[in-house]
CSV table of C-alpha atoms in Angstrom, one decimal:
chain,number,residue,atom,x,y,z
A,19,UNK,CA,22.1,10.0,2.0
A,20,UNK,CA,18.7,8.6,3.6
A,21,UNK,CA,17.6,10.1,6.8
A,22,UNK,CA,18.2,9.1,10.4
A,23,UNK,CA,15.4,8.9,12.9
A,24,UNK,CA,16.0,9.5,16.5
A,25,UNK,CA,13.9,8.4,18.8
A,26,UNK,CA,12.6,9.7,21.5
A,27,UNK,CA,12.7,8.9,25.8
A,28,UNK,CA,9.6,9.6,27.4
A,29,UNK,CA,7.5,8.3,29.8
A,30,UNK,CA,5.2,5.4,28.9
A,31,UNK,CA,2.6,6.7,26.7
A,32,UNK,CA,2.1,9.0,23.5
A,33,UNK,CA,2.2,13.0,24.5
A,34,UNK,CA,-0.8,15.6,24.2
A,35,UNK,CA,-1.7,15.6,20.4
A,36,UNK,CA,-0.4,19.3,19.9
A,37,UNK,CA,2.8,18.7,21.1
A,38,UNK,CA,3.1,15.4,19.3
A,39,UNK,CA,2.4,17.8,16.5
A,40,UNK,CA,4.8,19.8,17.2
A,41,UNK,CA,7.7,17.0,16.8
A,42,UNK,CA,6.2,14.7,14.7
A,43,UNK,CA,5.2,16.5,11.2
A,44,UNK,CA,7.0,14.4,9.0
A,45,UNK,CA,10.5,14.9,6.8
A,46,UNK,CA,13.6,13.6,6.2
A,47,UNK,CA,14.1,10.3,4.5
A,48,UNK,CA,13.4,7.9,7.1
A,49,UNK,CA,15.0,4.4,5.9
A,50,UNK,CA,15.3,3.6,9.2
A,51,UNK,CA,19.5,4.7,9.6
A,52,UNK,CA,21.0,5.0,12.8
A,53,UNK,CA,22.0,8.3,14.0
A,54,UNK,CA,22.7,11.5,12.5
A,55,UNK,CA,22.3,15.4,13.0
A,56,UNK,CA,19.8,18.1,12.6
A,57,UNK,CA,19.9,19.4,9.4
A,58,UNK,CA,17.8,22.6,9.1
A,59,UNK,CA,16.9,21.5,5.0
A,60,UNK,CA,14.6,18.8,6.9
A,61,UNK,CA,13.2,20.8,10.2
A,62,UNK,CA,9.7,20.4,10.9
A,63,UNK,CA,7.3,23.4,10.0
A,64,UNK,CA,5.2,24.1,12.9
A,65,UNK,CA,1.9,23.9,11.9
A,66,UNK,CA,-1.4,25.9,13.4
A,67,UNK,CA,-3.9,23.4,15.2
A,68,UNK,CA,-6.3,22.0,12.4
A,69,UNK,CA,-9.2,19.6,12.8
A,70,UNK,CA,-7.9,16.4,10.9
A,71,UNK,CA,-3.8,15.7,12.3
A,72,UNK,CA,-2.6,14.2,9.2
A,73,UNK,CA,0.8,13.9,10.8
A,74,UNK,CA,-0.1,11.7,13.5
A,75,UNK,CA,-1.6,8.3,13.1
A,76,UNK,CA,-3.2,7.8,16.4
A,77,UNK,CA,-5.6,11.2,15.4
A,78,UNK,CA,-5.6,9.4,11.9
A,79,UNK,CA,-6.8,6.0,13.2
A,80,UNK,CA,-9.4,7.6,14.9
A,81,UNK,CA,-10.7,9.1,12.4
A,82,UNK,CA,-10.9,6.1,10.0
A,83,UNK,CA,-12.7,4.4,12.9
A,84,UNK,CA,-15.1,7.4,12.9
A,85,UNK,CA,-15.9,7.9,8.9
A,86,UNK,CA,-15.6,4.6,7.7
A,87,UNK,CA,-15.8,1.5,10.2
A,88,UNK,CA,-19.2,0.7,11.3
A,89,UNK,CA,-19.7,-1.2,14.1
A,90,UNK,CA,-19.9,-4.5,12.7
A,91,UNK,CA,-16.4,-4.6,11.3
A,92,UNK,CA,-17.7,-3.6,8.2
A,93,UNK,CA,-14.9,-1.2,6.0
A,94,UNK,CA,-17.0,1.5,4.3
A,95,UNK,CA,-16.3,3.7,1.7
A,96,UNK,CA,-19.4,5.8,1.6
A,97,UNK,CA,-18.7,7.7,-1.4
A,98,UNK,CA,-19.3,5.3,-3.9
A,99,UNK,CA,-22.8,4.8,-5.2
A,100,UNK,CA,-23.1,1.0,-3.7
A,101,UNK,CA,-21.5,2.2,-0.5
A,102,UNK,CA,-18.8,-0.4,-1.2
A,103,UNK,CA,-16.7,-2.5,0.8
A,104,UNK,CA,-13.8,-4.3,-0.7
A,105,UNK,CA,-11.7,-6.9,0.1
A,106,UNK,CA,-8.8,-4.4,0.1
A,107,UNK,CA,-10.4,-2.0,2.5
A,108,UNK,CA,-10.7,-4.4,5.0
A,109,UNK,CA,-7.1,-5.9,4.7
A,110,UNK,CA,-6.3,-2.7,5.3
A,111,UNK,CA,-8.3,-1.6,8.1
A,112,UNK,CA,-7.6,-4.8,9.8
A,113,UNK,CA,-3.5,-3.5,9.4
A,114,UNK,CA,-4.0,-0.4,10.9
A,115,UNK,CA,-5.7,-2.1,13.8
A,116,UNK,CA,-2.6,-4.2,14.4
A,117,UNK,CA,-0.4,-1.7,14.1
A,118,UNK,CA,-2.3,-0.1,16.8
A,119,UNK,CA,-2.7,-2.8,18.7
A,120,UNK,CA,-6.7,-2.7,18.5
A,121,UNK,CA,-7.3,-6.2,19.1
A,122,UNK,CA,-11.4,-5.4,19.3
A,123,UNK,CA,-11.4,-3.5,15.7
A,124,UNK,CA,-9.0,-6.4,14.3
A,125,UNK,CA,-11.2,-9.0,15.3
A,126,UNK,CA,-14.4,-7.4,14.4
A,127,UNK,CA,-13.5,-6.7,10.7
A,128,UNK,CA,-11.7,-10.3,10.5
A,129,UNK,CA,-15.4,-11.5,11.7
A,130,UNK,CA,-17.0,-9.3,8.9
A,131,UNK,CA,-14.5,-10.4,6.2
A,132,UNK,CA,-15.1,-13.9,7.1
A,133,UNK,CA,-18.5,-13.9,6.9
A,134,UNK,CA,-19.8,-11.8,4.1
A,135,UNK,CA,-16.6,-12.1,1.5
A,136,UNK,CA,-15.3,-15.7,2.3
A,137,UNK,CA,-18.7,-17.6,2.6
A,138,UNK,CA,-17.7,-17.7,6.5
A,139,UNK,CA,-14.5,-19.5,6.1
A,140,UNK,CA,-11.1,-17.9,4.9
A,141,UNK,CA,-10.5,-21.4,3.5
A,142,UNK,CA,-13.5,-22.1,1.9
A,143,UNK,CA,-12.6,-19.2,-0.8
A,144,UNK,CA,-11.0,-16.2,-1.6
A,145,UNK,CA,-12.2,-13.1,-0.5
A,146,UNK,CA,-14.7,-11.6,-3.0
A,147,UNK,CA,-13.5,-8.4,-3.6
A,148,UNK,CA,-16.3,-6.1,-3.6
A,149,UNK,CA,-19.6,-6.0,-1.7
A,150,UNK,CA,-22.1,-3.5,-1.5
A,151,UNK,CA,-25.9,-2.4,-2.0
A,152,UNK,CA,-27.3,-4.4,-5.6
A,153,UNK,CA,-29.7,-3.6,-8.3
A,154,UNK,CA,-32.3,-4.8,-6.4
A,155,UNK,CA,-31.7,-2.9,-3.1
A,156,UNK,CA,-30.1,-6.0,-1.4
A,157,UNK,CA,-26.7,-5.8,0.2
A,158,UNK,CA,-23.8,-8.7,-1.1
A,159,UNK,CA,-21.6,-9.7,-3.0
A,160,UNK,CA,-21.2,-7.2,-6.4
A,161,UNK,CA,-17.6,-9.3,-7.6
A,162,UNK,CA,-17.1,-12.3,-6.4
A,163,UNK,CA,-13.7,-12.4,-8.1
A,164,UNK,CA,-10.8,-11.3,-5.2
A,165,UNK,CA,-8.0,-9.3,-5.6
A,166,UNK,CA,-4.6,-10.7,-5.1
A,167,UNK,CA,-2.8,-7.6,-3.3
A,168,UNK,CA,-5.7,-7.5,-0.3
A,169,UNK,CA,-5.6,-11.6,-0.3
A,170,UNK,CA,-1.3,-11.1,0.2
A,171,UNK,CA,-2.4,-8.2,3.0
A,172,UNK,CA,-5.1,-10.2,4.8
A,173,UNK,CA,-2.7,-13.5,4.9
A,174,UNK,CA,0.3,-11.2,6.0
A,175,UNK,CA,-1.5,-9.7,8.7
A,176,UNK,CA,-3.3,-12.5,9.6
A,177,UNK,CA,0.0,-14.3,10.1
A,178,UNK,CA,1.6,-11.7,12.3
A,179,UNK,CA,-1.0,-10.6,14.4
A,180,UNK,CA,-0.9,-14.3,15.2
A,181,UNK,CA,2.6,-14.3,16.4
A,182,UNK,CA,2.4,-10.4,18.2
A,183,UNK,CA,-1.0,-11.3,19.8
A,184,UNK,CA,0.1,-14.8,20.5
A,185,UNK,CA,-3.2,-16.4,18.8
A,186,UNK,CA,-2.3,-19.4,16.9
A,187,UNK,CA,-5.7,-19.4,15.5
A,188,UNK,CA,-5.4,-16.4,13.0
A,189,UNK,CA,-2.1,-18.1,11.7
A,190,UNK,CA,-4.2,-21.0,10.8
A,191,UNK,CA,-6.3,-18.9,8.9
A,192,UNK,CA,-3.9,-16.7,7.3
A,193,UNK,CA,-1.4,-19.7,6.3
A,194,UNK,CA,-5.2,-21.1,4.5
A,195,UNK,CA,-5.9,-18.5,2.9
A,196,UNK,CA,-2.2,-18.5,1.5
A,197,UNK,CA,-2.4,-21.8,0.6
A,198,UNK,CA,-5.4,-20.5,-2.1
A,199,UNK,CA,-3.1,-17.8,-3.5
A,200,UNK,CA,-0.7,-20.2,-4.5
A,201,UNK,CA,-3.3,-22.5,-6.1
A,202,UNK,CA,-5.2,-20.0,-7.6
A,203,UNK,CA,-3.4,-16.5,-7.8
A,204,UNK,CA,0.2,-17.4,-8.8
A,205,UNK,CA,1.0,-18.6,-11.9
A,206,UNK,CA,4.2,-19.4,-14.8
A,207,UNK,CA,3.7,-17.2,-17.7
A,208,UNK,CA,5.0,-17.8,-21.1
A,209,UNK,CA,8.4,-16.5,-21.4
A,210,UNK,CA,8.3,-14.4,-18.0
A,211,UNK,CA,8.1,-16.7,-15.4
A,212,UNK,CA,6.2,-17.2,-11.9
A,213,UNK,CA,4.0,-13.8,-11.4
A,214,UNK,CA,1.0,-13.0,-9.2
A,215,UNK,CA,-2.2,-12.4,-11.8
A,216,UNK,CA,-4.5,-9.6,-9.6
A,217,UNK,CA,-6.7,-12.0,-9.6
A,218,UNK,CA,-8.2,-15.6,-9.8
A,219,UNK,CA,-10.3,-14.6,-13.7
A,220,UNK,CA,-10.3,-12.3,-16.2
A,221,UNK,CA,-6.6,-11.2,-16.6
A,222,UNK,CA,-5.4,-13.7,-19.5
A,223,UNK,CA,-7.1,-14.2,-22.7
A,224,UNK,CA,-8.5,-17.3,-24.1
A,225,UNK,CA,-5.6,-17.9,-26.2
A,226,UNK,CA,-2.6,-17.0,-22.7
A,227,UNK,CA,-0.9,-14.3,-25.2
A,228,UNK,CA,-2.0,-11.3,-23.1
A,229,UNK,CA,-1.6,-11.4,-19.6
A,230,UNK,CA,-2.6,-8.3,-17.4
A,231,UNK,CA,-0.6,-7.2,-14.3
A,232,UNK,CA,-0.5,-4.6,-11.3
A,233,UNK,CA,2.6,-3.6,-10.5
A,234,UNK,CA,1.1,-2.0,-6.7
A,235,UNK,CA,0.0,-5.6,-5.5
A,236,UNK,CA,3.0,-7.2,-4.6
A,237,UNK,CA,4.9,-5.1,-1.8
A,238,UNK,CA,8.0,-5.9,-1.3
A,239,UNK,CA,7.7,-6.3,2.6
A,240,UNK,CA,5.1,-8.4,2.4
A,241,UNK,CA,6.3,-10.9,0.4
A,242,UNK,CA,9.4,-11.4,2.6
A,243,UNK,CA,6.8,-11.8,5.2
A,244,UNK,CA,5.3,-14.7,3.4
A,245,UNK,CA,8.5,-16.1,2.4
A,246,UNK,CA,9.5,-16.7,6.3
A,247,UNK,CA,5.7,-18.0,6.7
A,248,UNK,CA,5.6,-20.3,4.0
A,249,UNK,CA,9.4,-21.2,2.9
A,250,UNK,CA,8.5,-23.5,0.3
A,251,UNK,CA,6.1,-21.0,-1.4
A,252,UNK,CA,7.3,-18.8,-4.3
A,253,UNK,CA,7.6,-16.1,-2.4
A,254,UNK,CA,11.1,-15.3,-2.8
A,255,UNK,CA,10.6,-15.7,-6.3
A,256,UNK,CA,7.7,-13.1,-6.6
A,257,UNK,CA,10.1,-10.3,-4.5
A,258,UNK,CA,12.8,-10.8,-7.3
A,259,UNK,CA,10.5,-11.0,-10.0
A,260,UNK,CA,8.9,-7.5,-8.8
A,261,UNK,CA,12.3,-6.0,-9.1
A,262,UNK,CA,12.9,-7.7,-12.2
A,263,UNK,CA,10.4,-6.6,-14.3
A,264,UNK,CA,10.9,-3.3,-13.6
A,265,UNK,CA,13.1,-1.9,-16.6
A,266,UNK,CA,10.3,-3.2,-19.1
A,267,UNK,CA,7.0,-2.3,-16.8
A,268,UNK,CA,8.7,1.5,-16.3
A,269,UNK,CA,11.2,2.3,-18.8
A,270,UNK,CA,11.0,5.8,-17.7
A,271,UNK,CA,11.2,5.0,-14.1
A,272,UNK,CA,7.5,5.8,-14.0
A,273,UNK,CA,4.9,3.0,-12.3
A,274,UNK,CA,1.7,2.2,-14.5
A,275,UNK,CA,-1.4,1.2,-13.1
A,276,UNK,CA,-1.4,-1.8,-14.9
A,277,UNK,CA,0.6,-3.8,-17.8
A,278,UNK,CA,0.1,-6.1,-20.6
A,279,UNK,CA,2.6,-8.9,-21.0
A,280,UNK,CA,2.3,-9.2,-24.5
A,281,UNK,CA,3.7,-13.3,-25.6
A,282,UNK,CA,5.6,-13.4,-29.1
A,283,UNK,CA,5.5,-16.6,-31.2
A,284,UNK,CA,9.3,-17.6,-31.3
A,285,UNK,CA,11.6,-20.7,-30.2
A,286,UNK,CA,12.0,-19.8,-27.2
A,287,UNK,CA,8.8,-18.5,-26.4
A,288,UNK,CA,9.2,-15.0,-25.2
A,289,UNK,CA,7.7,-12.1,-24.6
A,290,UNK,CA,7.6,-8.1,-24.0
A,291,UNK,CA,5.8,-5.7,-21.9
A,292,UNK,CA,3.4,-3.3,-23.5
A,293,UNK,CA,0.6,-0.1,-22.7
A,294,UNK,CA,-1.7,-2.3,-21.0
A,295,UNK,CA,-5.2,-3.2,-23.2
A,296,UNK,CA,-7.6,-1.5,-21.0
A,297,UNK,CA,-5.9,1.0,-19.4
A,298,UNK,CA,-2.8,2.3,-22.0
A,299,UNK,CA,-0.1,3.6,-20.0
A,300,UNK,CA,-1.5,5.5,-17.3
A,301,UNK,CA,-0.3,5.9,-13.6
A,302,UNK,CA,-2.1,7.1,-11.0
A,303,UNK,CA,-4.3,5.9,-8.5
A,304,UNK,CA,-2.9,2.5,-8.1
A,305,UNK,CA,0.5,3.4,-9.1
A,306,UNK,CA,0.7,5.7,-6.4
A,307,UNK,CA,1.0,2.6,-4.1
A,308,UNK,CA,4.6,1.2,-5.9
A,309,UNK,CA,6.1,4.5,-4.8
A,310,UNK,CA,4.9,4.1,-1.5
A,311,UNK,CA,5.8,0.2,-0.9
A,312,UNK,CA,9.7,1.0,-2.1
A,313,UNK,CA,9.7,3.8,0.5
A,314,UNK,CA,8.7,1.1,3.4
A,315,UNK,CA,10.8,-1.7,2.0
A,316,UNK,CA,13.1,-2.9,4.8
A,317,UNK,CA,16.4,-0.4,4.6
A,318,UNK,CA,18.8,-3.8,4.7
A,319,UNK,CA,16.7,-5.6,1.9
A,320,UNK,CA,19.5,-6.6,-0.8
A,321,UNK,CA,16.3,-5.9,-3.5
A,322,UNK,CA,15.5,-1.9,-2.0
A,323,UNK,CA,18.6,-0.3,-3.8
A,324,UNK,CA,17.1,-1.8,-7.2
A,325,UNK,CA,13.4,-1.1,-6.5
A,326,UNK,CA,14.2,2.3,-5.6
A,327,UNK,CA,16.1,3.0,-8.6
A,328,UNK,CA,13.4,1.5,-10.9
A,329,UNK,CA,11.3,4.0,-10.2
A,330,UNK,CA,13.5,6.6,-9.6
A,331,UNK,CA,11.3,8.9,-12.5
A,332,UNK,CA,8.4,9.7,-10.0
A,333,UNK,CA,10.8,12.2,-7.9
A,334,UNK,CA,11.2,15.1,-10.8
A,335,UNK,CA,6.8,15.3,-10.6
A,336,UNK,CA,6.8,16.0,-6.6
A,337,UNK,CA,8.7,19.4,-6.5
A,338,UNK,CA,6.3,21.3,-8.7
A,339,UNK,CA,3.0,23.8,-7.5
A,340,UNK,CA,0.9,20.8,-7.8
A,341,UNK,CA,1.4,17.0,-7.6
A,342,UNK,CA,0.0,15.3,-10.9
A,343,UNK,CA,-3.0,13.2,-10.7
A,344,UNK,CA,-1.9,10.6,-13.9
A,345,UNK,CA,1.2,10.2,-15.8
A,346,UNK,CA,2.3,8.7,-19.2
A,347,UNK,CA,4.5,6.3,-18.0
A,348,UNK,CA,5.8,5.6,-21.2
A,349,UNK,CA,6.4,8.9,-23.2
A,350,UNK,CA,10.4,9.9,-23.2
A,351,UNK,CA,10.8,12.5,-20.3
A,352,UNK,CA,12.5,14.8,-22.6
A,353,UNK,CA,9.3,15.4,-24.3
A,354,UNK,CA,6.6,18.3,-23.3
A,355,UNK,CA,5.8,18.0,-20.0
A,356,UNK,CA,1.8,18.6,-20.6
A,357,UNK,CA,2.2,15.4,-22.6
A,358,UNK,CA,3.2,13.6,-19.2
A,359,UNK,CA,1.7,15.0,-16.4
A,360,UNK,CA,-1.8,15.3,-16.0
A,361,UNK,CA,-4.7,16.6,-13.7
A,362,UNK,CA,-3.8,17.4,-9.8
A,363,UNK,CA,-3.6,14.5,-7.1
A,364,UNK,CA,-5.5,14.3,-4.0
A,365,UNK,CA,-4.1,14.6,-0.8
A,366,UNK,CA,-3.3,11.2,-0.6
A,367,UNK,CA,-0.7,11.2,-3.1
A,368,UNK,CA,1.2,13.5,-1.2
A,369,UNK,CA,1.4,11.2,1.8
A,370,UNK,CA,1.8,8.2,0.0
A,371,UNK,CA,4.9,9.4,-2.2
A,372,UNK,CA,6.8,10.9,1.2
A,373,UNK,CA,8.5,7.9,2.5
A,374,UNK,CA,10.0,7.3,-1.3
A,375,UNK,CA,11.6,10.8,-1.2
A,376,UNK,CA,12.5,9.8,2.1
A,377,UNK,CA,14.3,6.3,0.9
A,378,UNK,CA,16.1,8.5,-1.8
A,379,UNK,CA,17.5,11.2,0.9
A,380,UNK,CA,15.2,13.9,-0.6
A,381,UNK,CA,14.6,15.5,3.0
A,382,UNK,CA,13.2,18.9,1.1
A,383,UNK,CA,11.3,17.0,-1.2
A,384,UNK,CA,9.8,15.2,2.0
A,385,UNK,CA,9.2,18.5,3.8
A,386,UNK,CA,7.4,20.2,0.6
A,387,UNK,CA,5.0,17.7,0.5
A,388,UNK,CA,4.1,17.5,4.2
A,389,UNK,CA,3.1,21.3,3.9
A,390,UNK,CA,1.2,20.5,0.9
A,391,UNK,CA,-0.4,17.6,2.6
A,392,UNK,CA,-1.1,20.0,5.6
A,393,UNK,CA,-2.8,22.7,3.8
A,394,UNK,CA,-4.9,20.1,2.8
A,395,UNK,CA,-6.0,19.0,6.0
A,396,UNK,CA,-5.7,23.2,7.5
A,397,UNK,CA,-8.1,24.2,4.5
A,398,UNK,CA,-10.7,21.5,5.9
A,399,UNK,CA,-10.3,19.2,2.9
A,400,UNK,CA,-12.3,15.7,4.1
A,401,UNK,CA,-10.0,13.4,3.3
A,402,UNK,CA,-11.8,10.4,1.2
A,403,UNK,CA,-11.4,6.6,2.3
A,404,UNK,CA,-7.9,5.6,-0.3
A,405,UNK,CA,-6.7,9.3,1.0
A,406,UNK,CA,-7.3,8.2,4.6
A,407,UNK,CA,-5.3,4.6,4.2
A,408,UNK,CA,-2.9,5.9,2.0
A,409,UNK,CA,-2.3,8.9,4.9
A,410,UNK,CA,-1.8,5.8,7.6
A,411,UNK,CA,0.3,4.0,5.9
A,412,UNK,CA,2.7,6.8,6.1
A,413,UNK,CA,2.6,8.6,8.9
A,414,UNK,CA,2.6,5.3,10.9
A,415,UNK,CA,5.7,4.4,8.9
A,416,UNK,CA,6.9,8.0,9.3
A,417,UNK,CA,6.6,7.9,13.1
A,418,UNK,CA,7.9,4.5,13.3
A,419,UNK,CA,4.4,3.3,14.6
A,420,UNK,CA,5.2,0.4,12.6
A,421,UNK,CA,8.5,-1.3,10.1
A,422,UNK,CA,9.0,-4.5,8.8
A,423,UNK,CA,12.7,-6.4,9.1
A,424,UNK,CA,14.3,-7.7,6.1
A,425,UNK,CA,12.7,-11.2,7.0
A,426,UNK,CA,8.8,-9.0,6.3
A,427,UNK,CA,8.4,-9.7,10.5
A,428,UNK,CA,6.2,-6.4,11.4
A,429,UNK,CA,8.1,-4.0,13.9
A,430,UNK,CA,5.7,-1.9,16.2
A,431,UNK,CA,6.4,0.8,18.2
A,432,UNK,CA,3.6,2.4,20.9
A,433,UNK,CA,4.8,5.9,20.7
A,434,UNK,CA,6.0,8.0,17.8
A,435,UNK,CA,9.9,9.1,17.3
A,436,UNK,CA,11.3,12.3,16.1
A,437,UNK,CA,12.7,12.4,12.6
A,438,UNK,CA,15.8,14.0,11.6
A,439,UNK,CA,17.8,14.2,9.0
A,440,UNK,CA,21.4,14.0,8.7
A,441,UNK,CA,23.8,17.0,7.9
A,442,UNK,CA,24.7,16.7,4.0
């Protein structure tokens, strides 16, 4: 039974930061349901005062600001070699502005984005999709080649921070840059049907009987959001298709970073989904993110009972001493589990994969990682940039900062609600 948030009267404005840490820390599986009781199984742990609030997105905002946006809008992630930027990171950032209403941020890293990853016009191309210091010292474009999930995030946002801000202008831009992901990103694959590639080159091979995919670029909530935007887009047809494919992408209920669609030679042509070529079978890093999109997706979405229970196999890894860092996402889960789980995740992980538990009713399973993700921050642990967004994401969602309706229209709140859980 998914948790109930309650929310919370007080005067205009967000309370002092250690009382908000007091009632915020997150648990209980917050799908969004009205009402419900205490239940002690999802009662907030008081934690001691620490230097980086990972419960509270305001103090988590803040701190992205600080680490990693400079002051020209640029999106940093300073511990990469190049001192990267990418597309994504910005899509990103410029979400997290939104959601908290930071009109001068937003429009300072839609500026940047423009310029230096679009040729300085979001219609002129996609965004490349990573930038950085070259070989010969210079600072550009490293991969001009974009990335489909931060093109659907820049559109999305760009379309509703048109209609919250009232700024017809970014809806221009955002309904452009749409109008290149259909030409360019979306495509009918043999025997499968309309997908999203990850990107405009390099994911099918010369002869179109491998195509590659990312199951963590196509949220759910997003592409509701573009559905209402752009009606006669395929939209719709991506949402069901990312449900769809589930059963063959996780057949243990386990998200892989990436997946081959392997095309068989037959009358019909059809197909079947295998270990991708590159990267086998692995989830982790970018898998992390499916878990995270079917915790957010709107609670009323007819497709969110489905999502959920394709990847349902992630829940038995989050009660154990550590959280796993990779997983074979195809090995039987009756086998040994040293043969599935591997390594231990950042602290990231532990955010990302709380509002799942929460969309599955797991309000101890919520409450175990938010210690764990606490100890992290308590024992100084500097969180690293995909920590820091991943960490936003949830807590915003968490504290109701920010949901999205079954029609992908983004819900904000200015002040953060208590959580409960409902009595079992």
């Amino acid at each position: 039974m998914p948790c109930a948030v309650m929310p919370v009267h007080r005067p205009e404005g967000p309370p002092p930061l250690p009382q908000r840490r007091h009632l915020l820390l997150r648990i209980g599986a917050l799908a969004g349901a009205a009402g419900g009781l205490v239940s002690p199984a999802c009662a907030a742990p008081t934690a001691a005062p620490r230097r980086l609030v990972c419960d509270d997105f305001d103090a988590l905002w803040a701190s992205f600001v600080g680490q990693f946006l400079q002051p020209d809008g640029r999106v940093l992630d300073p511990d990469t070699e190049a001192r990267v930027s990418t597309s994504e990171g910005q899509s990103y950032g410029m979400f997290f502005a939104l959601v908290a209403n930071d009109r001068v941020r937003f429009d300072q890293m839609l500026q940047w984005t423009r310029q230096n990853l679009c040729a300085g016009d979001l219609a002129a191309r996609l965004p490349a999709w990573q930038w950085g210091r070259q070989r010969d010292g210079r600072w550009g474009v490293l991969d001009p080649n974009a990335a489909s999930d931060a093109d659907l995030w820049l559109a999305w946002t760009l379309i509703e921070a048109a209609r919250l801000w009232n700024a017809p202008a970014l809806a221009t831009e955002g309904r452009a840059l749409l109008a290149r992901i259909r030409a360019e990103e979306v495509v009918e694959v043999p025997g499968l049907g309309t997908m999203l590639l990850p990107g405009p080159q390099g994911f099918v091979t010369e002869d179109r009987l491998l195509w590659r995919f990312n199951p963590s670029y196509a949220p759910l909530h997003l592409l509701r959001g573009l559905a209402s935007a752009d009606p006669g887009g395929p939209w719709t047809v991506l949402a069901e298709q990312s449900v769809r494919t589930l059963p063959g992408l996780a057949p243990q209920g386990l998200a892989p970073d990436w997946a081959t669609w392997s095309v068989q030679h037959s009358a019909p042509l059809r197909g079947r989904w295998v270990a991708d070529t590159q990267h086998g079978d692995t989830g982790s890093y970018d898998a992390i993110r499916c878990y995270l999109w079917a915790g957010v997706a709107p609670t009323d979405d007819p497709l969110r009972p489905a999502l959920l229970h394709g990847l349902s196999g992630m829940q038995r890894h989050t009660r154990g001493p550590s959280l796993p860092e990779r997983l074979s996402t195809r090995t039987p889960a009756s086998a040994d589990p040293s043969t599935i789980a591997r390594g231990s995740a950042p602290p990231g992980f532990a955010a990302a994969l709380q509002p799942y538990l929460a969309a599955l009713g797991d309000c101890a399973g919520v409450q175990h990682l938010a210690e764990r993700l606490a100890t992290s921050c308590a024992s100084g642990t500097r969180l690293r940039y995909y920590d820091h967004a991943l960490a936003l994401f949830s807590t915003g969602w968490l504290q109701q900062r920010w949901r999205c309706d079954r029609h992908g229209r983004l819900l904000r709140a200015p002040a953060p609600s208590i959580l409960r859980c409902p009595t079992p």
